[in-house]
PDB file of C-alpha atoms in Angstrom:
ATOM      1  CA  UNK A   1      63.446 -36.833 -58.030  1.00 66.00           C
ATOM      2  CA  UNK A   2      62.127 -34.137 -60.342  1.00 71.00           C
ATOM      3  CA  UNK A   3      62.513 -35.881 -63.617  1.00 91.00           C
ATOM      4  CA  UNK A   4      59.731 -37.447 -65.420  1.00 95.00           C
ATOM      5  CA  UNK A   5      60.881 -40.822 -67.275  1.00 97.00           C
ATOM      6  CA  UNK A   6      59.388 -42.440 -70.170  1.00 98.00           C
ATOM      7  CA  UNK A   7      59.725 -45.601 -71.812  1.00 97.00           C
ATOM      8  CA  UNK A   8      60.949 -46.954 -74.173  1.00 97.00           C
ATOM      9  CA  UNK A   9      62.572 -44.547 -76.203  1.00 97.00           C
ATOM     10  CA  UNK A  10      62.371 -45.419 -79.725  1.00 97.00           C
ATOM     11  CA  UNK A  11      59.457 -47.745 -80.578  1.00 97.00           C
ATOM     12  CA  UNK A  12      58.762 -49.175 -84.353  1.00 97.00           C
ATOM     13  CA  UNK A  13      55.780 -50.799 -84.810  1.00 96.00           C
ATOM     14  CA  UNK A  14      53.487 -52.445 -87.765  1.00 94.00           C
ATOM     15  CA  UNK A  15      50.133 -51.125 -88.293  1.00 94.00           C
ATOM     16  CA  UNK A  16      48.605 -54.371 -86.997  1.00 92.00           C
ATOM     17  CA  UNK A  17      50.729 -54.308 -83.643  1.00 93.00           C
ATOM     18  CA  UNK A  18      49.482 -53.278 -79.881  1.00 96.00           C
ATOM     19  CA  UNK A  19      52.194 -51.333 -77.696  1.00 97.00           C
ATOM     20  CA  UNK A  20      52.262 -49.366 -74.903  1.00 98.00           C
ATOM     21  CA  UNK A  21      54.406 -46.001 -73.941  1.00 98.00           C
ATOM     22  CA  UNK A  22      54.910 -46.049 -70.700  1.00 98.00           C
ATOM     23  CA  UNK A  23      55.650 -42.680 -68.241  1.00 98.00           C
ATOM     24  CA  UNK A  24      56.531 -42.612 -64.568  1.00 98.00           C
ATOM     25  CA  UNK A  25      56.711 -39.426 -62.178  1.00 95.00           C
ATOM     26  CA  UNK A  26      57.807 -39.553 -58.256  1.00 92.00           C
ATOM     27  CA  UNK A  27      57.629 -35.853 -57.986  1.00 89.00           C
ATOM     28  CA  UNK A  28      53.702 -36.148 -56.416  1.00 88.00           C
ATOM     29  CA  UNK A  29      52.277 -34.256 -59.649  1.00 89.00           C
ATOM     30  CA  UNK A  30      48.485 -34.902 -59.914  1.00 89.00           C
ATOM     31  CA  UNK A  31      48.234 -33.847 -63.707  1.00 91.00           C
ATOM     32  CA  UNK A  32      49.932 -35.723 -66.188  1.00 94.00           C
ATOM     33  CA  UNK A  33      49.348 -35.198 -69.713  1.00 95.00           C
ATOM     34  CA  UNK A  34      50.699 -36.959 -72.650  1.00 97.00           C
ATOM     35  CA  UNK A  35      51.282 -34.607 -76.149  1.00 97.00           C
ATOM     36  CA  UNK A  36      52.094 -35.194 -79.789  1.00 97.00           C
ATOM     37  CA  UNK A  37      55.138 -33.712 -81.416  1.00 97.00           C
ATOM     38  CA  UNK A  38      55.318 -34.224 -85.469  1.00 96.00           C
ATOM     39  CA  UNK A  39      58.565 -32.654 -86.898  1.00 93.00           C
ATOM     40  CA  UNK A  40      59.159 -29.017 -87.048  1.00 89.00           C
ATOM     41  CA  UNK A  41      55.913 -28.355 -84.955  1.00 93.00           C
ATOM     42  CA  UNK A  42      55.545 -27.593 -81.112  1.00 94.00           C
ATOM     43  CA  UNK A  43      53.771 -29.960 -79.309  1.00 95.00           C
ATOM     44  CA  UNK A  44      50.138 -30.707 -79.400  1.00 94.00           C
ATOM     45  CA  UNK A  45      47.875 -31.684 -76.517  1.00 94.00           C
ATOM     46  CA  UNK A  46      46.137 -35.211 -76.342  1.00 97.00           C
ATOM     47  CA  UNK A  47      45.082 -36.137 -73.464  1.00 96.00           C
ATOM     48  CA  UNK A  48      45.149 -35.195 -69.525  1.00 94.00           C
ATOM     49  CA  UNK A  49      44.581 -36.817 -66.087  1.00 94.00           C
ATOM     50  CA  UNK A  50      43.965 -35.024 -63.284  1.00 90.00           C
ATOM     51  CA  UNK A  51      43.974 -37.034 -59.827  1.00 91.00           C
ATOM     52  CA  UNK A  52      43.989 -40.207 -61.801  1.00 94.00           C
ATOM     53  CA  UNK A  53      41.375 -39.281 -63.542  1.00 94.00           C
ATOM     54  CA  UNK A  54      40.497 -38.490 -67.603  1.00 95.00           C
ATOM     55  CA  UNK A  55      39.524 -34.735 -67.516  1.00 92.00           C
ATOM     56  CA  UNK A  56      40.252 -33.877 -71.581  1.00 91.00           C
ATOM     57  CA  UNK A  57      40.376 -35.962 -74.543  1.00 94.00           C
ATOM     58  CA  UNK A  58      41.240 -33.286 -77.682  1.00 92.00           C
ATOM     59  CA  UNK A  59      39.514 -35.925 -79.918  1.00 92.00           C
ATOM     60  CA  UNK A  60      42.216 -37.722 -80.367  1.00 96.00           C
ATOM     61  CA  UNK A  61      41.446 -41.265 -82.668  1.00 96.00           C
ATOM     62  CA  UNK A  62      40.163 -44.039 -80.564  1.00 96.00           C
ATOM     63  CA  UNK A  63      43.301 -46.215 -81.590  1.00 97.00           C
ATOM     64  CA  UNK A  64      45.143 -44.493 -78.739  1.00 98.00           C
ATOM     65  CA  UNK A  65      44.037 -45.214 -74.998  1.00 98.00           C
ATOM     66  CA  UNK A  66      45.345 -43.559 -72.022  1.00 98.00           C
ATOM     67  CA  UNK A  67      45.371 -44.993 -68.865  1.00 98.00           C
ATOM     68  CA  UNK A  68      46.339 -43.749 -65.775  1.00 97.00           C
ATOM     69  CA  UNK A  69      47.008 -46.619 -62.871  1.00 96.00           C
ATOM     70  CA  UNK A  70      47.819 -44.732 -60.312  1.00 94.00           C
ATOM     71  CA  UNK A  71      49.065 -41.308 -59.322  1.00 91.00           C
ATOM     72  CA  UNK A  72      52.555 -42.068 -60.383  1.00 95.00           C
ATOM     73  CA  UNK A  73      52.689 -43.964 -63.762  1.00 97.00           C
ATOM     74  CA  UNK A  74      50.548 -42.953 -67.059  1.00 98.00           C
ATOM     75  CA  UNK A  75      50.516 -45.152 -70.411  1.00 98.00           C
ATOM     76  CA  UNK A  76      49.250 -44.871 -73.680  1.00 98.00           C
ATOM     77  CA  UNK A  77      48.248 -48.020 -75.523  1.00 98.00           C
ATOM     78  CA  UNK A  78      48.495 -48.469 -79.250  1.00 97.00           C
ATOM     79  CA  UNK A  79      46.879 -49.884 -81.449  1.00 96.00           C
ATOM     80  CA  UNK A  80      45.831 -50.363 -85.233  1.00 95.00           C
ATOM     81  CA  UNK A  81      48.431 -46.912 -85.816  1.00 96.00           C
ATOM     82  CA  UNK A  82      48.715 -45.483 -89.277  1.00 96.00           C
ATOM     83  CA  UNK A  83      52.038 -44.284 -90.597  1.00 96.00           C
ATOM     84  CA  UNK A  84      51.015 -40.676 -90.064  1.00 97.00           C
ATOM     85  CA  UNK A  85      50.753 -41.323 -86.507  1.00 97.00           C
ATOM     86  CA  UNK A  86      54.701 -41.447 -86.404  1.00 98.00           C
ATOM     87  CA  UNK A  87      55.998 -38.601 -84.201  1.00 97.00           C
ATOM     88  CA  UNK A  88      57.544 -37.941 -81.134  1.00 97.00           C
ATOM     89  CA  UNK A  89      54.941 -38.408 -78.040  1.00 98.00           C
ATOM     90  CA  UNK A  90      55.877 -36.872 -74.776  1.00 98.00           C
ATOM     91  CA  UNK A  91      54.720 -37.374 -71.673  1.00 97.00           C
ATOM     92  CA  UNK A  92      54.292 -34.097 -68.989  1.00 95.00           C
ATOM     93  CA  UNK A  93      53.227 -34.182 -64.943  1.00 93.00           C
ATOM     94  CA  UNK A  94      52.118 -30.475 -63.733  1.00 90.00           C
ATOM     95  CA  UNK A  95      50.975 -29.428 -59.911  1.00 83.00           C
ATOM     96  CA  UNK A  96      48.811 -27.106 -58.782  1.00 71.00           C
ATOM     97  CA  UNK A  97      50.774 -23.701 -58.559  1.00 65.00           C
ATOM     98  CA  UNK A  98      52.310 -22.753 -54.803  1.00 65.00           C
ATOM     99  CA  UNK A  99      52.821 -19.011 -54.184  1.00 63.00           C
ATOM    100  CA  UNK A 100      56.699 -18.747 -53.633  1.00 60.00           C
ATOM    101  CA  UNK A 101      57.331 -22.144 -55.125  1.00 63.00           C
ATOM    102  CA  UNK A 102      58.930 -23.070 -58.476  1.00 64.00           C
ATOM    103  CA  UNK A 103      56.190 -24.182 -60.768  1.00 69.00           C
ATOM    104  CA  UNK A 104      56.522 -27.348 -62.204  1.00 72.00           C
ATOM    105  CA  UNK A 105      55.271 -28.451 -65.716  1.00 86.00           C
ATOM    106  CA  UNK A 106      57.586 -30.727 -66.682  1.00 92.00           C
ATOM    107  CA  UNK A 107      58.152 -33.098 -69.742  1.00 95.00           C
ATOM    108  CA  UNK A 108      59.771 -36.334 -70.196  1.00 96.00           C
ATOM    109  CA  UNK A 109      62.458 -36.845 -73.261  1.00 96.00           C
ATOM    110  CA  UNK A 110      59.176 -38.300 -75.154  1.00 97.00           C
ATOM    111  CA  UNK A 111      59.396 -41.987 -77.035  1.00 97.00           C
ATOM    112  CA  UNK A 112      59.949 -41.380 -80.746  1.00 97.00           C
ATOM    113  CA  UNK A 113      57.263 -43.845 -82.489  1.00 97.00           C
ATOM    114  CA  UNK A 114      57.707 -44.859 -86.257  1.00 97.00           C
ATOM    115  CA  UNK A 115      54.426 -46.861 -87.467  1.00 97.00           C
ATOM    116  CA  UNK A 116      55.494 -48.782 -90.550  1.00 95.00           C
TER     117      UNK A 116
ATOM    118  CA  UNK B   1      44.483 -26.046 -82.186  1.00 58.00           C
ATOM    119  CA  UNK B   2      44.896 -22.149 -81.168  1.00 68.00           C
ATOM    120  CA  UNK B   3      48.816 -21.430 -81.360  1.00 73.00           C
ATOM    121  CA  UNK B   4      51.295 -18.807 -80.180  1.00 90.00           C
ATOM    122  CA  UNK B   5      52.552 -16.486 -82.149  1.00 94.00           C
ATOM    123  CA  UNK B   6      56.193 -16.624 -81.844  1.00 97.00           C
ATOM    124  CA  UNK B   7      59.291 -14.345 -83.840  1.00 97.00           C
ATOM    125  CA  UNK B   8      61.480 -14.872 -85.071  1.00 97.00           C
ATOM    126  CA  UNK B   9      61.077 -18.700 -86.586  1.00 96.00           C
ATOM    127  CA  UNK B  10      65.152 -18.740 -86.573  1.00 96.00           C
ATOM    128  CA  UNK B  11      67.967 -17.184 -86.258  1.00 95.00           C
ATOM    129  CA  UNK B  12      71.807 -16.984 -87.358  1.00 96.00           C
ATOM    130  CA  UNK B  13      73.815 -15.656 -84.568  1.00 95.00           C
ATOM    131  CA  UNK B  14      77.347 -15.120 -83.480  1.00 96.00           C
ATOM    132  CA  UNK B  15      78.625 -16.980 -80.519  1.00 96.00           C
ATOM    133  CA  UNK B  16      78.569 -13.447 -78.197  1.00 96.00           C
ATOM    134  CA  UNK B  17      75.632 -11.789 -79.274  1.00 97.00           C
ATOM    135  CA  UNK B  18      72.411 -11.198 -77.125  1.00 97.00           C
ATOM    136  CA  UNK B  19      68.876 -12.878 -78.710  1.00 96.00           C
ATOM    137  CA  UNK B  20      65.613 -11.755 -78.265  1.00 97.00           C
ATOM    138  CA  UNK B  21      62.700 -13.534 -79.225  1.00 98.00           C
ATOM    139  CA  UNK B  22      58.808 -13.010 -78.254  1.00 97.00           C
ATOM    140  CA  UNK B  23      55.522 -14.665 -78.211  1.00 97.00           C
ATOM    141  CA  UNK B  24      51.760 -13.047 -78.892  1.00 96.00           C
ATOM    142  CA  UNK B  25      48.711 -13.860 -78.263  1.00 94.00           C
ATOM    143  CA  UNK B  26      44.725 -12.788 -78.928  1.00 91.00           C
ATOM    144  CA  UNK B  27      44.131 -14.043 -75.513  1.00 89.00           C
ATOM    145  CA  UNK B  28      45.019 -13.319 -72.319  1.00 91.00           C
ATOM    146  CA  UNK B  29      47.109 -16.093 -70.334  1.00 91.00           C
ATOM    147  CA  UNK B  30      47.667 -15.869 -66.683  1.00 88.00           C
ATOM    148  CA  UNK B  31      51.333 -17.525 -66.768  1.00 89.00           C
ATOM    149  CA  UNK B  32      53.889 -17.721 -69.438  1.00 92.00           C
ATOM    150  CA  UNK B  33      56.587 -20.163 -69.482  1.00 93.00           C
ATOM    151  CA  UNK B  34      59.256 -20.514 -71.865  1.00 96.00           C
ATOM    152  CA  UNK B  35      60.903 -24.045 -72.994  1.00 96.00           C
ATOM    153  CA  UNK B  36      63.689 -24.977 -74.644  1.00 97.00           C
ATOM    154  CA  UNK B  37      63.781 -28.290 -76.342  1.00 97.00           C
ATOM    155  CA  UNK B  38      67.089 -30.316 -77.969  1.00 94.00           C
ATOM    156  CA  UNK B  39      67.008 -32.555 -80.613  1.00 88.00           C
ATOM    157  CA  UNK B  40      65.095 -35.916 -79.902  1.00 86.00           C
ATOM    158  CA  UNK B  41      64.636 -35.061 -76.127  1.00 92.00           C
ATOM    159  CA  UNK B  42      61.475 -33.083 -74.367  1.00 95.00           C
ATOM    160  CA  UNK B  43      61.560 -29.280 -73.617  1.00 96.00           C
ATOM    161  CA  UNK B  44      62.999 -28.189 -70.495  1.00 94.00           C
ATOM    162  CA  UNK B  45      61.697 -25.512 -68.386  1.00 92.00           C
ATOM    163  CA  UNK B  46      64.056 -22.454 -68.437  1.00 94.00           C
ATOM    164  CA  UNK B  47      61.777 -19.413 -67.013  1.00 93.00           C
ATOM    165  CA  UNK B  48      58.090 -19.506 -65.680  1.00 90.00           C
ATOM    166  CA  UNK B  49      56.477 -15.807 -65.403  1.00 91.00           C
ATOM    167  CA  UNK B  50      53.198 -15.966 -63.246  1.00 88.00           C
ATOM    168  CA  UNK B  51      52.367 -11.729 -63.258  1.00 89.00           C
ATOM    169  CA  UNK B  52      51.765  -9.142 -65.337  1.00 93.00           C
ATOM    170  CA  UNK B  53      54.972  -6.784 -65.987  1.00 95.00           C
ATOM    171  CA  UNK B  54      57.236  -9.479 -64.114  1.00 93.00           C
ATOM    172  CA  UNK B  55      60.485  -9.478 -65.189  1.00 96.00           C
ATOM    173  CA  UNK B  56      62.047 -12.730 -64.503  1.00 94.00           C
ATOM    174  CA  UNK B  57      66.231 -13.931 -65.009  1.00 95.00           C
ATOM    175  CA  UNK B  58      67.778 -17.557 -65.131  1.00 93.00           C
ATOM    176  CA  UNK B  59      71.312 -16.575 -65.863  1.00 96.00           C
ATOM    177  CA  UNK B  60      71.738 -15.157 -69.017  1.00 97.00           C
ATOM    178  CA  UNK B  61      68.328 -15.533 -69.713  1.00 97.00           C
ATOM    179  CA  UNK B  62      65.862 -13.082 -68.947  1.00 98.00           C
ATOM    180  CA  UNK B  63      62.123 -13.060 -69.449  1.00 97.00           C
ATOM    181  CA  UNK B  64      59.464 -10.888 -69.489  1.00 97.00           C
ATOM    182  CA  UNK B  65      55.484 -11.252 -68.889  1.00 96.00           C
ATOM    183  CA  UNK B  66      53.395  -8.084 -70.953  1.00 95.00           C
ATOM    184  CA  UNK B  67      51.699  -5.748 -68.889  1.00 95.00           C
ATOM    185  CA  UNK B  68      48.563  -6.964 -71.304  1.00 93.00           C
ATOM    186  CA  UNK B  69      48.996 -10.576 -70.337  1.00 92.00           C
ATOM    187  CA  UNK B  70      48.684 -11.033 -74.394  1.00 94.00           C
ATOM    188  CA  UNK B  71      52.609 -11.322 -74.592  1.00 95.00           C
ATOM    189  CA  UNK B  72      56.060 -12.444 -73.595  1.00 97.00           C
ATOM    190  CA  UNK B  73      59.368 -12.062 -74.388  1.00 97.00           C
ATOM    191  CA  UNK B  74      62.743 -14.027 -73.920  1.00 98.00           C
ATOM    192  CA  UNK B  75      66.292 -12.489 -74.324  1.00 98.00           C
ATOM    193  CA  UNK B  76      69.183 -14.067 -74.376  1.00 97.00           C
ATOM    194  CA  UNK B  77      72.946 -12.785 -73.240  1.00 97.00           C
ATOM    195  CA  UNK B  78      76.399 -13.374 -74.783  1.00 97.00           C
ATOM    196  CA  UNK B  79      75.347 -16.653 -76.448  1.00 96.00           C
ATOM    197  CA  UNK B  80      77.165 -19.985 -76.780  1.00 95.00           C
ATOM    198  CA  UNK B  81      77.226 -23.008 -78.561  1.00 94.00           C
ATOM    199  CA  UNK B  82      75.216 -24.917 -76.111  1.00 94.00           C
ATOM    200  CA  UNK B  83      72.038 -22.135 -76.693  1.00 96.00           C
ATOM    201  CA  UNK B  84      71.419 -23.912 -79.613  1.00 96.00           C
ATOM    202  CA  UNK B  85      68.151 -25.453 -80.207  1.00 96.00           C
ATOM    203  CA  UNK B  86      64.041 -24.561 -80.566  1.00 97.00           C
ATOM    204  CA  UNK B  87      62.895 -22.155 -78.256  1.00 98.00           C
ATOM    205  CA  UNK B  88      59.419 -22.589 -77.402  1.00 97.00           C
ATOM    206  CA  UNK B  89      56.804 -20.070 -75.540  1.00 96.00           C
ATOM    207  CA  UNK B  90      53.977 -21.344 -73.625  1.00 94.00           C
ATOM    208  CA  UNK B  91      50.835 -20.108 -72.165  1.00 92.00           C
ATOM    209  CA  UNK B  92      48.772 -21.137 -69.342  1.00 87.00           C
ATOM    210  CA  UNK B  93      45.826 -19.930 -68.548  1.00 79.00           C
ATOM    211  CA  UNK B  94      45.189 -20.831 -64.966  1.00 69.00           C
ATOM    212  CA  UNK B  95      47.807 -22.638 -62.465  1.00 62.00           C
ATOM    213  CA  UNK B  96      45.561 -25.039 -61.069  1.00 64.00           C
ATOM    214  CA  UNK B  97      46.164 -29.004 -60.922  1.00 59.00           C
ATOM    215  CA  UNK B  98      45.497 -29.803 -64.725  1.00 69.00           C
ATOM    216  CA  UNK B  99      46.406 -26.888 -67.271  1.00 78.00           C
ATOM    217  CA  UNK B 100      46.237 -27.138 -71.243  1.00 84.00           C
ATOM    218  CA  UNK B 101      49.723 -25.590 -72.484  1.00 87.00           C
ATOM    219  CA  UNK B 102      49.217 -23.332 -75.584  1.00 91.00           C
ATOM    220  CA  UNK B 103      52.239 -23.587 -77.150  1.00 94.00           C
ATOM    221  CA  UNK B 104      54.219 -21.097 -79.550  1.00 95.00           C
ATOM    222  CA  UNK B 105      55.476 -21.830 -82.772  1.00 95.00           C
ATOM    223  CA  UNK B 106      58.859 -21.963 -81.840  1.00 96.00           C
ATOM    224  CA  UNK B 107      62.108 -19.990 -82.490  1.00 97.00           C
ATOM    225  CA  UNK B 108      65.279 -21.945 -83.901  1.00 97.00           C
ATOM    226  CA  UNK B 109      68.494 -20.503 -82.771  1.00 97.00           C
ATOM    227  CA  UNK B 110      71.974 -21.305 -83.945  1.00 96.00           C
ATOM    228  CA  UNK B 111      74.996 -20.170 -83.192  1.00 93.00           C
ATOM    229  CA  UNK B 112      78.261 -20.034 -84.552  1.00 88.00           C
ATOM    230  CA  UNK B 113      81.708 -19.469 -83.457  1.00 82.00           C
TER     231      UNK B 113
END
């Protein structure tokens, strides 16, 4: 499995609703990151885990909360969004380099939020 | 947050022609990797350069890794419809268990027949 999967895929909220994106990786990564993509723009970096554990927060707003259950699965709760907070967010697992190896930073095909 | 230089921001190519593209930078990064993302879905991993003056291919894509570690470059050969879509550089500056990606602004390629 070298895929990192995310869920859902499209997600509409209100700006009074609590979701969740959820991201999954079997490929024994222990980084996983999640970014921000607004339209037009390369991705932006908001938070990452490494072995399970919160090592940078790029001051991101307090209404998004990672969590990181295990070494496998990463979420982001949401709550109280604004509508500027629509964009696509992607999720990303990354291992530690291996001399003659493939590195592997890899995304997921992100969940595209719209906060109405 | 710091950003790539990346040129061009698009291009208008011919279905046959060879694309080049390259990213700068005002620091030094220790591995360059180069993305390429389709509409509505994540960037995929084409080519990941991890030494100065490498010279790395992936089919008709090539990639290079400057001998200043300030800069890469990405060239494309005989292009087809399916190359189209946002080409993104990416620097890293260690390869350790948890790296911040500095991405590039991205280059836009289409192609036509």
């Amino acid at each position: 499995d070298t895929e990192v999967t995310q869920t859902p895929k499209h997600l509409v909220m209100g700006m009074t609703n609590k979701k969740s994106l959820k991201c999954e990786q079997h490929m024994g990564h222990r980084a996983m990151y999640w970014y921000k993509q607004k339209a037009k723009k390369p991705p932006e970096l908001m938070f990452v885990y490494s072995y399970e554990k919160l090592s940078i927060n790029e001051s991101v707003p307090s209404r998004f909360s990672p969590e990181c259950p295990n070494s496998s699965l990463l979420n982001l709760h949401l709550h109280a969004l604004q509508p500027e907070d629509s964009a696509l967010y992607l999720c990303a697992s990354s291992q530690q380099f291996v001399p003659g190896a493939l590195y592997g930073y890899t995304f997921g095909s992100g969940t595209r939020l719209t906060v109405v | 947050g710091q950003q790539l230089n990346q040129s061009p921001q698009s291009m208008f190519i011919q279905e046959g022609e060879d694309v080049s593209m390259n990213c700068t930078s005002s620091s030094i990064f220790n591995t360059w990797l180069w993305y390429k993302q389709d509409p509505g879905e994540g960037p995929v991993l084409l080519i990941a350069l991890y030494k100065a003056g490498e010279l790395t291919s992936n089919g008709r894509l090539t990639a290079q890794f400057g001998i200043t570690r300030k800069d890469s470059f990405l060239n494309i050969s005989a292009s087809i419809p399916s190359d189209v879509g946002i080409y993104f550089c990416a620097g890293l500056p260690n390869t350790g268990t948890a790296s911040k990606l500095t991405f590039g602004t991205g280059t836009r390629l289409q192609v036509t027949l």
